[in-house]
C-alpha cells in the first residue's frame, strides 16, 4: 500500500482545527483503553474517545479505534496508545462531519493501517466505561454531577459491587431500567446514594 493515494484524506489536526473553529468550547476525553486478545494470541489495544461540542452537548460523539500491539513499525511501536487515540479522535470528529469529503477514516488512520496486517476476528465488545462530563456544572443540568457519580462508585466499591450489580441496584432503587449511572437524574442519584449508605455492612 506504499503507493496508496492519501490526497483525499484529511489528517486529525486539520479535523480538530475545523471543529475548534465551529465549537470553541469543545472538550475531548480519552474515555477507555482495552487490550483485546485474538484467537491466534495476537493483541490489539482498543482506544475510545468522547468529544463534547460544549458543556450543553446532550449527545457527545464517541468513537473507538484498534491498534495492533506491539506496533510493527517505528511509527507505531511504543506509541500504540497515542496512535490508537489519535485514530479514535479522527473518527469521532468525522462522525461530527469534519473532514469527511471521501472517508470517515482520517489520513493518520490510513497511514497507521498501512503498517498493520491483522488476522482473525475481533473479540466480542466489552462494556465501555461510564462517560463523565468534563465541564463544571452550573446546577442547571437535571443529570447527576461527576462528584455524585464518583460517590456512587466509591460506595459500590466498598460493598464489592460489580458494574452489572451496581446497574441492577440502581434499577431496583429508581424503579426503571438503568444501563449507565450517567443516565440518573440528581434526584435519582440521591436515592441511590442513600440506599447504598443504608446497605453498608456494619463494622
PDB file of N, CA and C in Angstrom, residues 30 32-35 44-49 65-71 75-89:
ATOM      1  N   UNK A  30     -10.131  11.023  26.731  1.00  0.00           N
ATOM      2  CA  UNK A  30      -9.693   9.660  26.427  1.00  0.00           C
ATOM      3  C   UNK A  30     -10.435   8.747  27.406  1.00  0.00           C
ATOM      4  N   UNK A  32     -11.615   5.344  27.367  1.00  0.00           N
ATOM      5  CA  UNK A  32     -11.346   3.947  27.733  1.00  0.00           C
ATOM      6  C   UNK A  32     -10.196   3.390  26.913  1.00  0.00           C
ATOM      7  N   UNK A  33      -9.517   2.405  27.493  1.00  0.00           N
ATOM      8  CA  UNK A  33      -8.433   1.684  26.810  1.00  0.00           C
ATOM      9  C   UNK A  33      -8.575   0.221  27.190  1.00  0.00           C
ATOM     10  N   UNK A  34      -8.648  -0.643  26.195  1.00  0.00           N
ATOM     11  CA  UNK A  34      -8.841  -2.072  26.443  1.00  0.00           C
ATOM     12  C   UNK A  34      -7.846  -2.888  25.614  1.00  0.00           C
ATOM     13  N   UNK A  35      -7.352  -3.952  26.194  1.00  0.00           N
ATOM     14  CA  UNK A  35      -6.479  -4.877  25.472  1.00  0.00           C
ATOM     15  C   UNK A  35      -7.318  -6.074  25.037  1.00  0.00           C
ATOM     16  N   UNK A  44      -4.601  -6.493  20.354  1.00  0.00           N
ATOM     17  CA  UNK A  44      -4.929  -5.146  19.905  1.00  0.00           C
ATOM     18  C   UNK A  44      -5.211  -4.293  21.127  1.00  0.00           C
ATOM     19  N   UNK A  45      -4.938  -3.008  21.010  1.00  0.00           N
ATOM     20  CA  UNK A  45      -5.368  -2.042  22.010  1.00  0.00           C
ATOM     21  C   UNK A  45      -6.522  -1.254  21.402  1.00  0.00           C
ATOM     22  N   UNK A  46      -7.677  -1.275  22.072  1.00  0.00           N
ATOM     23  CA  UNK A  46      -8.820  -0.520  21.590  1.00  0.00           C
ATOM     24  C   UNK A  46      -8.949   0.757  22.425  1.00  0.00           C
ATOM     25  N   UNK A  47      -8.860   1.892  21.757  1.00  0.00           N
ATOM     26  CA  UNK A  47      -8.915   3.198  22.417  1.00  0.00           C
ATOM     27  C   UNK A  47     -10.231   3.886  22.082  1.00  0.00           C
ATOM     28  N   UNK A  48     -10.871   4.457  23.088  1.00  0.00           N
ATOM     29  CA  UNK A  48     -12.150   5.136  22.903  1.00  0.00           C
ATOM     30  C   UNK A  48     -12.038   6.577  23.377  1.00  0.00           C
ATOM     31  N   UNK A  49     -12.542   7.503  22.571  1.00  0.00           N
ATOM     32  CA  UNK A  49     -12.570   8.911  22.960  1.00  0.00           C
ATOM     33  C   UNK A  49     -13.997   9.436  22.906  1.00  0.00           C
ATOM     34  N   UNK A  65     -11.000   3.055  18.148  1.00  0.00           N
ATOM     35  CA  UNK A  65     -10.093   2.576  17.108  1.00  0.00           C
ATOM     36  C   UNK A  65      -9.170   1.543  17.741  1.00  0.00           C
ATOM     37  N   UNK A  66      -8.799   0.535  16.971  1.00  0.00           N
ATOM     38  CA  UNK A  66      -7.916  -0.527  17.452  1.00  0.00           C
ATOM     39  C   UNK A  66      -6.530  -0.375  16.846  1.00  0.00           C
ATOM     40  N   UNK A  67      -5.511  -0.628  17.664  1.00  0.00           N
ATOM     41  CA  UNK A  67      -4.126  -0.580  17.200  1.00  0.00           C
ATOM     42  C   UNK A  67      -3.439  -1.875  17.623  1.00  0.00           C
ATOM     43  N   UNK A  68      -2.778  -2.527  16.672  1.00  0.00           N
ATOM     44  CA  UNK A  68      -2.128  -3.792  16.980  1.00  0.00           C
ATOM     45  C   UNK A  68      -1.006  -3.580  17.992  1.00  0.00           C
ATOM     46  N   UNK A  69      -0.841  -4.541  18.907  1.00  0.00           N
ATOM     47  CA  UNK A  69       0.172  -4.431  19.954  1.00  0.00           C
ATOM     48  C   UNK A  69       0.996  -5.721  20.026  1.00  0.00           C
ATOM     49  N   UNK A  70       2.333  -5.606  20.013  1.00  0.00           N
ATOM     50  CA  UNK A  70       3.091  -4.364  19.866  1.00  0.00           C
ATOM     51  C   UNK A  70       3.081  -3.865  18.424  1.00  0.00           C
ATOM     52  N   UNK A  71       3.306  -2.574  18.238  1.00  0.00           N
ATOM     53  CA  UNK A  71       3.340  -1.995  16.901  1.00  0.00           C
ATOM     54  C   UNK A  71       4.435  -2.621  16.054  1.00  0.00           C
ATOM     55  N   UNK A  75       6.830   3.819  13.598  1.00  0.00           N
ATOM     56  CA  UNK A  75       5.740   4.791  13.724  1.00  0.00           C
ATOM     57  C   UNK A  75       4.762   4.397  14.823  1.00  0.00           C
ATOM     58  N   UNK A  76       4.569   3.090  15.016  1.00  0.00           N
ATOM     59  CA  UNK A  76       3.572   2.627  15.985  1.00  0.00           C
ATOM     60  C   UNK A  76       4.174   1.975  17.229  1.00  0.00           C
ATOM     61  N   UNK A  77       5.339   1.370  17.126  1.00  0.00           N
ATOM     62  CA  UNK A  77       5.915   0.668  18.270  1.00  0.00           C
ATOM     63  C   UNK A  77       6.242   1.634  19.394  1.00  0.00           C
ATOM     64  N   UNK A  78       5.823   1.299  20.606  1.00  0.00           N
ATOM     65  CA  UNK A  78       5.980   2.118  21.805  1.00  0.00           C
ATOM     66  C   UNK A  78       5.072   3.353  21.795  1.00  0.00           C
ATOM     67  N   UNK A  79       4.242   3.480  20.764  1.00  0.00           N
ATOM     68  CA  UNK A  79       3.301   4.603  20.699  1.00  0.00           C
ATOM     69  C   UNK A  79       1.902   4.096  20.355  1.00  0.00           C
ATOM     70  N   UNK A  80       1.622   2.838  20.720  1.00  0.00           N
ATOM     71  CA  UNK A  80       0.353   2.226  20.329  1.00  0.00           C
ATOM     72  C   UNK A  80      -0.854   2.997  20.889  1.00  0.00           C
ATOM     73  N   UNK A  81      -0.760   3.430  22.155  1.00  0.00           N
ATOM     74  CA  UNK A  81      -1.874   4.185  22.743  1.00  0.00           C
ATOM     75  C   UNK A  81      -2.105   5.488  21.998  1.00  0.00           C
ATOM     76  N   UNK A  82      -1.005   6.211  21.749  1.00  0.00           N
ATOM     77  CA  UNK A  82      -1.122   7.517  21.088  1.00  0.00           C
ATOM     78  C   UNK A  82      -1.725   7.382  19.695  1.00  0.00           C
ATOM     79  N   UNK A  83      -1.260   6.370  18.943  1.00  0.00           N
ATOM     80  CA  UNK A  83      -1.785   6.147  17.597  1.00  0.00           C
ATOM     81  C   UNK A  83      -3.259   5.758  17.663  1.00  0.00           C
ATOM     82  N   UNK A  84      -3.602   4.900  18.632  1.00  0.00           N
ATOM     83  CA  UNK A  84      -4.987   4.465  18.773  1.00  0.00           C
ATOM     84  C   UNK A  84      -5.924   5.607  19.128  1.00  0.00           C
ATOM     85  N   UNK A  85      -5.518   6.433  20.095  1.00  0.00           N
ATOM     86  CA  UNK A  85      -6.370   7.555  20.494  1.00  0.00           C
ATOM     87  C   UNK A  85      -6.486   8.595  19.377  1.00  0.00           C
ATOM     88  N   UNK A  86      -5.392   8.803  18.638  1.00  0.00           N
ATOM     89  CA  UNK A  86      -5.455   9.748  17.521  1.00  0.00           C
ATOM     90  C   UNK A  86      -6.445   9.258  16.464  1.00  0.00           C
ATOM     91  N   UNK A  87      -6.378   7.963  16.144  1.00  0.00           N
ATOM     92  CA  UNK A  87      -7.304   7.405  15.164  1.00  0.00           C
ATOM     93  C   UNK A  87      -8.747   7.512  15.655  1.00  0.00           C
ATOM     94  N   UNK A  88      -8.961   7.225  16.960  1.00  0.00           N
ATOM     95  CA  UNK A  88     -10.312   7.311  17.523  1.00  0.00           C
ATOM     96  C   UNK A  88     -10.828   8.740  17.476  1.00  0.00           C
ATOM     97  N   UNK A  89      -9.954   9.702  17.774  1.00  0.00           N
ATOM     98  CA  UNK A  89     -10.364  11.108  17.720  1.00  0.00           C
ATOM     99  C   UNK A  89     -10.733  11.507  16.299  1.00  0.00           C
TER     100      UNK A  89
END
